[in-house]
């Protein structure tokens, strides 16, 4: 209860800044929401990429928890695969066509370029409104994302495609994928076998996307979400599978009516992801031990939940 009150006070006291940054090289506007921690010291930066149809409000719950724990968080909106996909679409086939266009390799490349641009801008700009960007520690940067944002995260963390091509960004030192995906072509070992950075995978036993099949987009079944973790080499790798958790609970946003396990999933996810960043970006040995200790993170899990580490 005390931690909750302290976190709430920190959230209330720290500035949140909305902006649209223009990438002149691509003639592209990229909306961002910056979430600051209290204080004036240099701190790690975490970038969050939302799922298809998401905007700068994607991952709000996670971002609030991370900022309260002392990190700067930038939520990125990706034109071409953002909330505009669903705006003004009158017919089902119209929506399906937009979703197919959004869930494309072209849009994934655009998302990766958005994050690279945002990192460049965050280091270049001294301030954005009331947000002091000189506080960013450029040597401690994390990347996170949900669903299509997890694709973006996997790419920037070093996923490889045919021929060994990679879009990895060396500035990213640790990553969290909410609802990740196996490679659409090729082997998982080739795709993920060389990702050496700390990586946390979070999913649920009902974390599928069957509705995409009706739109002509390859759906992902819940068991496929753990394939990237299985294929990664050992070394600060973590997997959490919540029993009964569905796809949207991991978006970091509230929904109109919570499902029965939502409160549990959200609270444990906020604690686990915060500890992961503290361990990997802040060098907190106690947080690192808590992630693996029998009485740490594992002690918060419900019957049926799974935690694996390697």
Short mmCIF file of C-alpha atoms in Angstrom, two decimals:
data_model
loop_
_atom_site.label_atom_id
_atom_site.label_comp_id
_atom_site.label_asym_id
_atom_site.label_seq_id
_atom_site.Cartn_x
_atom_site.Cartn_y
_atom_site.Cartn_z
CA UNK A 1 0.00 0.00 0.00
CA UNK A 2 2.84 2.39 0.90
CA UNK A 3 4.59 1.69 -2.44
CA UNK A 4 1.32 2.41 -4.26
CA UNK A 5 0.95 5.77 -2.51
CA UNK A 6 4.57 6.73 -3.21
CA UNK A 7 4.24 5.71 -6.87
CA UNK A 8 1.00 7.68 -7.23
CA UNK A 9 2.66 10.77 -5.73
CA UNK A 10 5.61 10.44 -8.11
CA UNK A 11 3.31 10.12 -11.11
CA UNK A 12 1.38 13.21 -10.06
CA UNK A 13 4.52 15.29 -9.50
CA UNK A 14 6.43 14.43 -12.69
CA UNK A 15 5.71 16.11 -16.05
CA UNK A 16 4.15 14.36 -19.04
CA UNK A 17 4.75 16.03 -22.42
CA UNK A 18 2.96 15.41 -25.71
CA UNK A 19 4.61 16.39 -28.98
CA UNK A 20 4.82 15.63 -32.69
CA UNK A 21 8.40 15.30 -33.92
CA UNK A 22 9.03 15.74 -37.64
CA UNK A 23 11.47 13.44 -39.38
CA UNK A 24 12.66 15.61 -42.25
CA UNK A 25 14.58 12.76 -43.89
CA UNK A 26 11.34 10.80 -44.34
CA UNK A 27 8.97 13.79 -44.33
CA UNK A 28 7.07 12.01 -41.56
CA UNK A 29 5.43 13.28 -38.38
CA UNK A 30 5.87 10.99 -35.37
CA UNK A 31 3.65 11.67 -32.32
CA UNK A 32 5.26 10.98 -28.94
CA UNK A 33 4.30 11.15 -25.28
CA UNK A 34 7.17 11.67 -22.84
CA UNK A 35 6.79 10.55 -19.26
CA UNK A 36 9.34 11.87 -16.75
CA UNK A 37 10.38 10.68 -13.31
CA UNK A 38 10.83 13.11 -10.45
CA UNK A 39 14.28 14.52 -9.68
CA UNK A 40 17.03 16.01 -11.82
CA UNK A 41 19.61 13.22 -12.13
CA UNK A 42 20.42 11.29 -15.32
CA UNK A 43 18.27 8.21 -15.73
CA UNK A 44 17.62 5.37 -18.21
CA UNK A 45 15.26 5.79 -21.17
CA UNK A 46 12.64 3.24 -22.20
CA UNK A 47 10.81 3.48 -25.53
CA UNK A 48 7.38 1.84 -25.87
CA UNK A 49 5.82 0.81 -29.21
CA UNK A 50 2.08 -0.02 -29.16
CA UNK A 51 0.23 -2.69 -31.09
CA UNK A 52 -1.48 -2.24 -34.44
CA UNK A 53 -4.13 0.46 -34.06
CA UNK A 54 -2.39 1.97 -31.03
CA UNK A 55 -1.34 5.53 -30.33
CA UNK A 56 0.75 7.47 -27.79
CA UNK A 57 -1.56 6.28 -25.03
CA UNK A 58 -0.53 2.67 -25.63
CA UNK A 59 1.26 1.18 -22.65
CA UNK A 60 0.06 3.90 -20.27
CA UNK A 61 -0.07 1.59 -17.24
CA UNK A 62 3.41 0.22 -17.85
CA UNK A 63 4.86 3.67 -18.57
CA UNK A 64 3.45 5.11 -15.37
CA UNK A 65 5.01 2.31 -13.33
CA UNK A 66 8.41 2.69 -15.00
CA UNK A 67 8.47 6.49 -14.66
CA UNK A 68 7.50 6.22 -10.99
CA UNK A 69 10.50 3.91 -10.56
CA UNK A 70 12.89 6.48 -12.00
CA UNK A 71 12.94 6.04 -15.77
CA UNK A 72 12.08 8.35 -18.66
CA UNK A 73 9.53 6.69 -20.93
CA UNK A 74 8.67 7.70 -24.49
CA UNK A 75 5.50 6.26 -26.00
CA UNK A 76 5.65 6.31 -29.81
CA UNK A 77 2.76 6.43 -32.29
CA UNK A 78 3.40 4.92 -35.72
CA UNK A 79 1.53 6.50 -38.66
CA UNK A 80 0.37 3.82 -41.07
CA UNK A 81 -0.32 1.26 -38.35
CA UNK A 82 -1.84 3.48 -35.67
CA UNK A 83 -5.40 4.33 -34.57
CA UNK A 84 -6.12 5.93 -37.96
CA UNK A 85 -6.43 2.39 -39.35
CA UNK A 86 -9.89 2.17 -37.77
CA UNK A 87 -11.08 5.76 -38.19
CA UNK A 88 -13.85 6.32 -40.69
CA UNK A 89 -13.94 2.71 -41.88
CA UNK A 90 -17.60 2.04 -42.67
CA UNK A 91 -17.45 -1.56 -43.90
CA UNK A 92 -15.85 -4.72 -42.58
CA UNK A 93 -13.85 -5.26 -45.76
CA UNK A 94 -12.55 -1.70 -45.59
CA UNK A 95 -11.25 -2.32 -42.09
CA UNK A 96 -9.78 -5.67 -43.12
CA UNK A 97 -7.94 -4.08 -46.03
CA UNK A 98 -6.53 -1.40 -43.76
CA UNK A 99 -5.38 -3.96 -41.21
CA UNK A 100 -3.67 -6.03 -43.91
CA UNK A 101 -1.85 -2.93 -45.14
CA UNK A 102 -0.86 -1.99 -41.59
CA UNK A 103 0.41 -5.47 -40.64
CA UNK A 104 3.01 -5.46 -43.39
CA UNK A 105 6.78 -5.65 -43.66
CA UNK A 106 6.75 -2.11 -45.01
CA UNK A 107 5.04 -0.82 -41.87
CA UNK A 108 7.37 -2.80 -39.63
CA UNK A 109 10.33 -1.11 -41.33
CA UNK A 110 8.61 2.26 -40.83
CA UNK A 111 8.13 1.50 -37.12
CA UNK A 112 11.78 0.58 -36.66
CA UNK A 113 12.76 3.81 -38.43
CA UNK A 114 10.37 5.73 -36.14
CA UNK A 115 12.13 4.40 -33.05
CA UNK A 116 15.58 5.18 -34.45
CA UNK A 117 14.41 8.71 -35.23
CA UNK A 118 12.88 9.14 -31.77
CA UNK A 119 16.12 8.02 -30.12
CA UNK A 120 18.07 10.49 -32.26
CA UNK A 121 15.68 13.32 -31.44
CA UNK A 122 15.60 12.51 -27.73
CA UNK A 123 19.39 12.81 -27.62
CA UNK A 124 19.41 15.97 -29.75
CA UNK A 125 16.68 17.99 -28.04
CA UNK A 126 17.55 19.52 -24.66
CA UNK A 127 13.89 19.89 -23.69
CA UNK A 128 10.38 19.11 -24.89
CA UNK A 129 7.95 21.36 -23.07
CA UNK A 130 8.43 20.74 -19.36
CA UNK A 131 10.41 17.55 -20.01
CA UNK A 132 14.18 17.85 -19.54
CA UNK A 133 15.73 15.46 -22.06
CA UNK A 134 19.29 16.18 -20.91
CA UNK A 135 18.47 13.77 -18.09
CA UNK A 136 18.58 10.79 -20.50
CA UNK A 137 21.48 8.42 -19.92
CA UNK A 138 22.33 7.33 -23.51
CA UNK A 139 24.17 4.24 -22.28
CA UNK A 140 21.08 2.77 -20.61
CA UNK A 141 18.24 2.46 -23.12
CA UNK A 142 15.47 -0.15 -23.12
CA UNK A 143 12.91 -1.06 -25.78
CA UNK A 144 9.44 -2.49 -25.16
CA UNK A 145 6.31 -3.10 -27.17
CA UNK A 146 3.03 -4.98 -27.39
CA UNK A 147 1.90 -7.19 -30.31
CA UNK A 148 3.06 -5.36 -33.45
CA UNK A 149 5.07 -3.26 -31.02
CA UNK A 150 6.67 -6.53 -29.92
CA UNK A 151 7.64 -7.14 -33.59
CA UNK A 152 9.28 -3.72 -33.48
CA UNK A 153 11.05 -4.61 -30.24
CA UNK A 154 12.24 -7.97 -31.57
CA UNK A 155 13.64 -6.27 -34.67
CA UNK A 156 15.55 -3.62 -32.72
CA UNK A 157 16.83 -6.27 -30.29
CA UNK A 158 18.40 -8.21 -33.15
CA UNK A 159 15.90 -10.60 -34.75
CA UNK A 160 17.34 -11.89 -38.03
CA UNK A 161 15.59 -12.55 -41.30
CA UNK A 162 16.57 -14.61 -44.35
CA UNK A 163 20.23 -14.14 -45.18
CA UNK A 164 21.03 -12.98 -41.65
CA UNK A 165 19.69 -9.46 -42.13
CA UNK A 166 19.07 -7.58 -38.91
CA UNK A 167 17.63 -4.20 -37.91
CA UNK A 168 19.28 -4.19 -34.49
CA UNK A 169 20.05 -0.87 -32.84
CA UNK A 170 23.15 -1.06 -30.64
CA UNK A 171 21.81 1.69 -28.37
CA UNK A 172 19.17 -0.72 -27.04
CA UNK A 173 20.59 -2.66 -24.08
CA UNK A 174 17.54 -4.62 -22.86
CA UNK A 175 14.07 -5.43 -24.18
CA UNK A 176 10.58 -6.46 -23.10
CA UNK A 177 8.14 -8.06 -25.56
CA UNK A 178 4.47 -8.24 -24.59
CA UNK A 179 2.80 -10.86 -26.85
CA UNK A 180 5.78 -11.52 -29.16
CA UNK A 181 5.58 -13.52 -32.39
CA UNK A 182 7.54 -16.33 -33.98
CA UNK A 183 9.13 -15.61 -37.38
CA UNK A 184 6.70 -15.85 -40.29
CA UNK A 185 9.35 -17.57 -42.42
CA UNK A 186 12.52 -19.43 -41.54
CA UNK A 187 13.53 -21.01 -38.27
CA UNK A 188 13.21 -19.48 -34.82
CA UNK A 189 16.80 -20.49 -34.08
CA UNK A 190 18.06 -18.42 -37.01
CA UNK A 191 15.79 -15.52 -36.08
CA UNK A 192 16.47 -15.28 -32.35
CA UNK A 193 19.55 -17.39 -31.67
CA UNK A 194 21.94 -14.44 -31.55
CA UNK A 195 19.95 -12.09 -29.31
CA UNK A 196 22.35 -11.75 -26.41
CA UNK A 197 20.81 -8.80 -24.55
CA UNK A 198 18.57 -9.24 -21.49
CA UNK A 199 15.06 -10.02 -22.76
CA UNK A 200 11.75 -10.45 -20.92
CA UNK A 201 8.86 -12.18 -22.70
CA UNK A 202 5.32 -11.78 -21.31
CA UNK A 203 2.27 -13.65 -22.62
CA UNK A 204 -0.82 -15.61 -21.54
CA UNK A 205 -2.50 -18.91 -22.24
CA UNK A 206 -5.27 -17.10 -24.17
CA UNK A 207 -2.96 -14.62 -25.90
CA UNK A 208 -4.09 -15.36 -29.45
CA UNK A 209 -5.30 -13.16 -32.31
CA UNK A 210 -7.88 -15.29 -34.16
CA UNK A 211 -9.76 -12.19 -35.39
CA UNK A 212 -6.83 -11.41 -37.71
CA UNK A 213 -7.52 -14.55 -39.72
CA UNK A 214 -10.86 -13.07 -40.77
CA UNK A 215 -8.98 -10.04 -42.10
CA UNK A 216 -6.50 -12.02 -44.14
CA UNK A 217 -3.64 -11.56 -41.66
CA UNK A 218 -1.79 -14.55 -40.26
CA UNK A 219 -3.05 -15.04 -36.68
CA UNK A 220 -0.83 -16.02 -33.77
CA UNK A 221 -1.79 -18.89 -31.47
CA UNK A 222 -0.92 -18.62 -27.75
CA UNK A 223 1.75 -21.38 -27.83
CA UNK A 224 3.61 -19.49 -30.57
CA UNK A 225 4.25 -16.56 -28.22
CA UNK A 226 6.91 -18.48 -26.30
CA UNK A 227 8.88 -19.54 -29.40
CA UNK A 228 11.18 -16.47 -29.40
CA UNK A 229 12.15 -17.11 -25.76
CA UNK A 230 12.85 -20.79 -26.43
CA UNK A 231 15.13 -19.87 -29.37
CA UNK A 232 17.17 -17.20 -27.56
CA UNK A 233 20.49 -18.11 -25.97
CA UNK A 234 20.79 -18.18 -22.16
CA UNK A 235 21.74 -15.04 -20.29
CA UNK A 236 19.22 -12.78 -18.51
CA UNK A 237 16.26 -14.23 -20.42
CA UNK A 238 12.86 -14.39 -18.69
CA UNK A 239 9.46 -15.79 -19.66
CA UNK A 240 6.18 -15.15 -17.84
CA UNK A 241 3.00 -16.92 -18.98
CA UNK A 242 -0.17 -15.88 -17.15
CA UNK A 243 -2.88 -18.52 -16.93
CA UNK A 244 -6.06 -17.28 -18.65
CA UNK A 245 -4.59 -13.94 -19.77
CA UNK A 246 -5.68 -12.74 -23.22
CA UNK A 247 -4.05 -10.49 -25.79
CA UNK A 248 -5.35 -7.07 -24.82
CA UNK A 249 -4.50 -7.17 -21.11
CA UNK A 250 -0.86 -6.75 -22.14
CA UNK A 251 -1.49 -3.50 -24.04
CA UNK A 252 -1.00 -1.54 -20.83
CA UNK A 253 -4.38 0.16 -21.21
CA UNK A 254 -7.63 -0.12 -19.31
CA UNK A 255 -10.64 -1.71 -20.95
CA UNK A 256 -14.29 -1.00 -20.30
CA UNK A 257 -14.81 -4.15 -18.25
CA UNK A 258 -11.89 -5.99 -16.66
CA UNK A 259 -11.68 -9.73 -16.96
CA UNK A 260 -11.34 -11.74 -13.76
CA UNK A 261 -7.56 -12.06 -13.87
CA UNK A 262 -6.79 -8.54 -15.16
CA UNK A 263 -5.94 -6.98 -11.80
CA UNK A 264 -3.53 -9.80 -10.98
CA UNK A 265 -1.91 -9.77 -14.42
CA UNK A 266 -1.47 -6.00 -14.46
CA UNK A 267 -0.05 -5.74 -10.95
CA UNK A 268 2.44 -8.59 -11.39
CA UNK A 269 3.42 -7.37 -14.86
CA UNK A 270 4.09 -3.84 -13.56
CA UNK A 271 6.23 -5.24 -10.74
CA UNK A 272 8.12 -7.69 -12.94
CA UNK A 273 8.85 -5.27 -15.77
CA UNK A 274 9.93 -2.55 -13.35
CA UNK A 275 12.32 -4.94 -11.61
CA UNK A 276 13.65 -6.09 -14.99
CA UNK A 277 14.52 -2.51 -15.98
CA UNK A 278 16.00 -1.83 -12.55
CA UNK A 279 18.20 -4.91 -12.88
CA UNK A 280 19.28 -4.39 -16.48
CA UNK A 281 19.34 -0.60 -16.94
CA UNK A 282 20.00 0.57 -13.37
CA UNK A 283 22.36 -2.17 -12.18
CA UNK A 284 20.16 -3.00 -9.18
CA UNK A 285 21.45 -6.31 -7.80
CA UNK A 286 18.48 -6.69 -5.44
CA UNK A 287 16.02 -6.37 -8.34
CA UNK A 288 18.00 -8.95 -10.31
CA UNK A 289 17.89 -11.37 -7.39
CA UNK A 290 14.17 -10.76 -6.85
CA UNK A 291 13.41 -11.78 -10.43
CA UNK A 292 14.85 -15.25 -9.79
CA UNK A 293 14.33 -15.85 -6.06
CA UNK A 294 11.67 -18.39 -4.96
CA UNK A 295 10.17 -15.73 -2.68
CA UNK A 296 10.52 -12.91 -5.23
CA UNK A 297 8.60 -12.65 -8.49
CA UNK A 298 7.71 -16.32 -8.34
CA UNK A 299 5.93 -15.71 -5.06
CA UNK A 300 3.51 -13.27 -6.75
CA UNK A 301 2.34 -15.73 -9.38
CA UNK A 302 -1.02 -17.45 -9.20
CA UNK A 303 -1.65 -21.16 -9.64
CA UNK A 304 -1.23 -21.95 -13.32
CA UNK A 305 1.11 -19.03 -14.04
CA UNK A 306 4.58 -19.91 -15.30
CA UNK A 307 7.97 -18.23 -14.79
CA UNK A 308 11.05 -19.49 -16.61
CA UNK A 309 14.55 -18.05 -16.58
CA UNK A 310 17.79 -18.93 -18.34
#
